[in-house]
Amino acid sequence: EPEVTQTPSHQVTQMGQEVILRCVPISNHLYFYWYRQILGQKVEFLVSFYNNEISEKSEIFDDQFSVERPDGSNFTLKIRSTKLEDSAMYFCASSYNYEQYFGPGTRLTVT
Amino acid sequence: AQSVTQLDSQVPVFEEAPVELRCNYSSSVSVYLFWYVQYPNQGLQLLLKYLSGSTLVESINGFEAEFNKSQTSFHLRKPSVHISDTAEYFCAVSDGGRTGGFKTIFGAGTRLFVKA
């Protein structure tokens, strides 16, 4: 069964550094998403991406965040200058329609 | 705006007992409703979904949920739980792609703890 993959599984970075989280969505999917889950809290929507542009973003997704689909397979989330409060699990998801398939997540730790 | 309320943050229950995890949602448009399960240190797995049609939906491992439009609820039930059902359960709602995507809003989660 096809699945969404994410790399790395765990990323440790220092405050102020840039990080790129990578995702490979399911190949025939059209919509791509990033969500985050701060430890012990609920899953929060960050951004959706369709037809090579952002279709919707949340208040969390400020100028420090950007997304890109640099080729036909990868979907990346970049955080330009990480803050301590960016420490969370980041989930990528993709969908062909309403049913989203989630990746296993990348745990980002900002020290 | 859509929102999801999960009324119980934790539900302890004995093995083989029935359980109900409550979920209420609010939305001004037609919605798709989901339950996801998250085992410790793992990602999100879709447990079941309501899109249209029959208001009672079932999963392969014995869970079921009933969509109640008048009460805007989508409670999750299982008649007999196992130790292995211990996990975090998230209720979620999607607005069906009006904005070029199917943004999903999650509830705060309910931790189901099954005791022997």
Tab-separated table of C-alpha atoms in Angstrom:
chain	number	residue	atom	x	y	z
A	1	GLU	CA	0.000	0.000	0.000
A	2	PRO	CA	1.422	3.428	-0.897
A	3	GLU	CA	2.421	5.630	2.007
A	4	VAL	CA	3.668	9.089	2.812
A	5	THR	CA	7.272	9.151	3.971
A	6	GLN	CA	9.111	11.830	5.927
A	7	THR	CA	12.766	12.507	6.596
A	8	PRO	CA	14.449	12.848	8.971
A	9	SER	CA	12.531	11.127	11.746
A	10	HIS	CA	14.225	13.346	14.315
A	11	GLN	CA	15.967	16.672	13.800
A	12	VAL	CA	17.823	18.590	16.476
A	13	THR	CA	18.793	22.159	15.704
A	14	GLN	CA	19.945	25.256	17.494
A	15	MET	CA	17.747	28.300	17.868
A	16	GLY	CA	18.100	30.620	14.890
A	17	GLN	CA	19.133	27.917	12.460
A	18	GLU	CA	17.238	27.036	9.316
A	19	VAL	CA	15.706	23.589	8.976
A	20	ILE	CA	14.118	21.791	6.056
A	21	LEU	CA	11.728	18.954	6.685
A	22	ARG	CA	11.151	16.627	3.776
A	23	CYS	CA	8.162	14.613	2.700
A	24	VAL	CA	7.419	12.310	-0.194
A	25	PRO	CA	3.652	12.281	-0.744
A	26	ILE	CA	1.742	9.489	-2.434
A	27	SER	CA	2.440	9.753	-6.126
A	28	ASN	CA	-1.013	10.418	-7.617
A	29	HIS	CA	-2.143	12.792	-4.889
A	30	LEU	CA	-2.976	16.407	-5.697
A	31	TYR	CA	-3.144	18.113	-2.310
A	32	PHE	CA	-0.338	18.393	0.194
A	33	TYR	CA	-0.360	19.542	3.789
A	34	TRP	CA	1.766	20.218	6.815
A	35	TYR	CA	0.500	19.903	10.371
A	36	ARG	CA	2.307	20.163	13.667
A	37	GLN	CA	1.736	18.717	17.114
A	38	ILE	CA	3.430	20.285	20.087
A	39	LEU	CA	4.099	17.655	22.740
A	40	GLY	CA	0.915	16.766	24.582
A	41	GLN	CA	-1.262	19.031	22.480
A	42	LYS	CA	-3.566	18.631	19.529
A	43	VAL	CA	-2.629	18.439	15.892
A	44	GLU	CA	-2.707	21.878	14.255
A	45	PHE	CA	-3.067	22.713	10.584
A	46	LEU	CA	-0.223	24.750	9.107
A	47	VAL	CA	-0.670	24.911	5.358
A	48	SER	CA	-2.214	23.252	2.338
A	49	PHE	CA	-0.658	23.247	-1.127
A	50	TYR	CA	-2.353	22.607	-4.439
A	51	ASN	CA	-1.436	23.219	-8.039
A	52	ASN	CA	2.013	24.474	-7.020
A	53	GLU	CA	0.810	27.159	-4.685
A	54	ILE	CA	-0.404	27.605	-1.146
A	55	SER	CA	-4.189	27.218	-1.043
A	56	GLU	CA	-4.642	27.965	2.636
A	57	LYS	CA	-2.484	28.685	5.655
A	58	SER	CA	-3.080	29.136	9.341
A	59	GLU	CA	-2.021	31.961	11.639
A	60	ILE	CA	0.879	29.794	12.769
A	61	PHE	CA	2.324	29.763	9.259
A	62	ASP	CA	4.068	33.134	9.371
A	63	ASP	CA	6.935	34.514	7.293
A	64	GLN	CA	9.391	32.157	8.961
A	65	PHE	CA	7.740	29.219	7.235
A	66	SER	CA	7.723	28.302	3.571
A	67	VAL	CA	6.774	25.268	1.528
A	68	GLU	CA	7.982	24.035	-1.770
A	69	ARG	CA	7.510	21.191	-4.171
A	70	PRO	CA	10.905	21.360	-5.869
A	71	ASP	CA	10.365	18.357	-8.118
A	72	GLY	CA	7.619	15.888	-8.893
A	73	SER	CA	8.030	13.874	-5.728
A	74	ASN	CA	9.203	15.921	-2.740
A	75	PHE	CA	7.291	18.396	-0.610
A	76	THR	CA	9.321	20.431	1.868
A	77	LEU	CA	8.680	22.661	4.852
A	78	LYS	CA	11.366	25.225	5.630
A	79	ILE	CA	11.658	27.133	8.869
A	80	ARG	CA	14.058	30.016	8.299
A	81	SER	CA	15.100	30.885	11.832
A	82	THR	CA	13.928	28.355	14.359
A	83	LYS	CA	12.618	29.315	17.778
A	84	LEU	CA	12.318	27.189	20.887
A	85	GLU	CA	8.549	27.120	20.436
A	86	ASP	CA	8.949	25.477	17.018
A	87	SER	CA	9.835	22.257	18.828
A	88	ALA	CA	7.085	19.842	17.821
A	89	MET	CA	6.208	16.833	15.724
A	90	TYR	CA	5.598	17.879	12.138
A	91	PHE	CA	3.313	15.737	10.014
A	92	CYS	CA	3.093	15.825	6.264
A	93	ALA	CA	-0.101	14.614	4.605
A	94	SER	CA	-1.319	14.186	1.074
A	95	SER	CA	-4.681	13.514	-0.491
A	96	TYR	CA	-6.388	12.940	-3.784
A	97	ASN	CA	-9.642	14.167	-2.293
A	98	TYR	CA	-11.056	14.315	1.228
A	99	GLU	CA	-9.094	11.408	2.728
A	100	GLN	CA	-5.682	12.509	3.910
A	101	TYR	CA	-2.819	10.104	4.402
A	102	PHE	CA	-0.360	11.143	7.069
A	103	GLY	CA	3.333	10.474	7.226
A	104	PRO	CA	5.024	9.180	10.403
A	105	GLY	CA	6.214	12.654	11.348
A	106	THR	CA	9.486	14.442	11.994
A	107	ARG	CA	10.253	15.342	15.575
A	108	LEU	CA	11.939	18.743	15.591
A	109	THR	CA	13.826	19.719	18.723
A	110	VAL	CA	15.118	23.282	18.944
A	111	THR	CA	17.730	23.857	21.633
B	1	ALA	CA	-15.273	28.531	11.280
B	2	GLN	CA	-15.027	24.864	12.019
B	3	SER	CA	-14.206	23.499	15.430
B	4	VAL	CA	-14.085	20.147	17.156
B	5	THR	CA	-14.675	19.496	20.826
B	6	GLN	CA	-13.692	16.264	22.475
B	7	LEU	CA	-15.415	16.272	25.798
B	8	ASP	CA	-13.093	13.917	27.663
B	9	SER	CA	-9.347	14.364	27.845
B	10	GLN	CA	-8.833	10.941	29.416
B	11	VAL	CA	-10.992	7.848	29.583
B	12	PRO	CA	-9.820	4.987	31.795
B	13	VAL	CA	-11.679	1.723	31.265
B	14	PHE	CA	-11.236	-1.923	32.167
B	15	GLU	CA	-10.454	-4.491	29.520
B	16	GLU	CA	-13.546	-5.988	27.827
B	17	ALA	CA	-15.724	-3.092	29.002
B	18	PRO	CA	-17.560	-0.868	26.501
B	19	VAL	CA	-16.313	2.637	25.813
B	20	GLU	CA	-17.610	5.803	24.196
B	21	LEU	CA	-15.379	8.724	23.239
B	22	ARG	CA	-17.405	11.839	22.656
B	23	CYS	CA	-16.949	14.351	19.869
B	24	ASN	CA	-18.959	17.399	18.868
B	25	TYR	CA	-18.227	19.609	15.923
B	26	SER	CA	-19.382	22.912	14.528
B	27	SER	CA	-19.401	23.877	10.895
B	28	SER	CA	-21.499	26.036	8.642
B	29	VAL	CA	-21.105	23.758	5.651
B	30	SER	CA	-21.247	20.077	4.880
B	31	VAL	CA	-18.390	18.246	6.462
B	32	TYR	CA	-16.430	15.087	6.411
B	33	LEU	CA	-15.763	13.579	9.830
B	34	PHE	CA	-12.889	11.383	10.911
B	35	TRP	CA	-11.453	9.551	13.862
B	36	TYR	CA	-7.690	9.103	13.978
B	37	VAL	CA	-5.706	6.985	16.420
B	38	GLN	CA	-2.187	7.736	17.579
B	39	TYR	CA	-0.216	5.088	19.433
B	40	PRO	CA	2.681	6.246	21.613
B	41	ASN	CA	5.514	7.772	19.594
B	42	GLN	CA	3.792	7.034	16.319
B	43	GLY	CA	1.980	8.964	13.603
B	44	LEU	CA	-1.708	9.328	12.898
B	45	GLN	CA	-3.719	6.423	11.572
B	46	LEU	CA	-7.180	6.846	10.114
B	47	LEU	CA	-9.600	4.765	12.146
B	48	LEU	CA	-12.840	5.544	10.344
B	49	LYS	CA	-14.573	8.240	8.367
B	50	TYR	CA	-18.007	9.619	7.602
B	51	LEU	CA	-18.470	11.152	4.183
B	52	SER	CA	-22.118	10.595	3.315
B	53	GLY	CA	-24.740	7.870	3.309
B	54	SER	CA	-25.204	5.634	6.320
B	55	THR	CA	-24.728	7.529	9.546
B	56	LEU	CA	-23.116	4.531	11.237
B	57	VAL	CA	-19.576	3.793	10.143
B	58	GLU	CA	-17.369	0.946	11.305
B	59	SER	CA	-13.676	0.169	11.440
B	60	ILE	CA	-12.022	-3.193	10.903
B	61	ASN	CA	-11.040	-3.514	14.568
B	62	GLY	CA	-14.472	-3.190	16.126
B	63	PHE	CA	-14.848	0.566	16.560
B	64	GLU	CA	-17.901	2.364	15.234
B	65	ALA	CA	-19.038	5.962	15.109
B	66	GLU	CA	-22.415	7.495	14.461
B	67	PHE	CA	-22.947	10.800	12.727
B	68	ASN	CA	-25.767	12.738	14.321
B	69	LYS	CA	-26.463	15.895	12.365
B	70	SER	CA	-29.060	17.329	14.733
B	71	GLN	CA	-26.708	17.006	17.697
B	72	THR	CA	-23.586	17.766	15.610
B	73	SER	CA	-21.887	14.758	17.150
B	74	PHE	CA	-19.694	11.942	15.947
B	75	HIS	CA	-19.104	9.770	19.011
B	76	LEU	CA	-16.785	6.770	18.820
B	77	ARG	CA	-17.777	3.511	20.475
B	78	LYS	CA	-16.473	0.031	20.996
B	79	PRO	CA	-18.469	-2.678	22.799
B	80	SER	CA	-15.426	-4.442	24.275
B	81	VAL	CA	-11.963	-2.873	24.480
B	82	HIS	CA	-8.564	-4.554	24.577
B	83	ILE	CA	-5.322	-3.506	26.225
B	84	SER	CA	-3.974	-2.823	22.739
B	85	ASP	CA	-6.605	-0.104	22.220
B	86	THR	CA	-4.704	2.125	24.632
B	87	ALA	CA	-3.864	5.200	22.552
B	88	GLU	CA	-4.780	8.812	21.855
B	89	TYR	CA	-7.889	9.261	19.730
B	90	PHE	CA	-8.500	12.402	17.708
B	91	CYS	CA	-11.792	13.469	16.213
B	92	ALA	CA	-11.402	15.637	13.124
B	93	VAL	CA	-13.507	17.553	10.623
B	94	SER	CA	-12.771	18.642	7.073
B	95	ASP	CA	-14.712	21.196	5.111
B	96	GLY	CA	-14.587	19.345	1.847
B	97	GLY	CA	-12.185	21.253	-0.314
B	98	ARG	CA	-13.780	24.647	-0.681
B	99	THR	CA	-10.442	26.379	-0.504
B	100	GLY	CA	-8.428	24.227	-2.871
B	101	GLY	CA	-7.595	21.729	-0.194
B	102	PHE	CA	-9.211	19.660	2.512
B	103	LYS	CA	-7.910	21.357	5.632
B	104	THR	CA	-8.585	19.160	8.628
B	105	ILE	CA	-9.313	20.550	12.068
B	106	PHE	CA	-8.526	18.242	14.966
B	107	GLY	CA	-9.965	18.014	18.424
B	108	ALA	CA	-7.732	18.091	21.474
B	109	GLY	CA	-7.688	14.308	21.705
B	110	THR	CA	-8.923	11.734	24.190
B	111	ARG	CA	-6.477	9.394	25.819
B	112	LEU	CA	-8.025	5.963	26.146
B	113	PHE	CA	-6.328	3.924	28.837
B	114	VAL	CA	-7.385	0.292	29.041
B	115	LYS	CA	-6.627	-1.432	32.336
B	116	ALA	CA	-6.324	-5.165	32.911
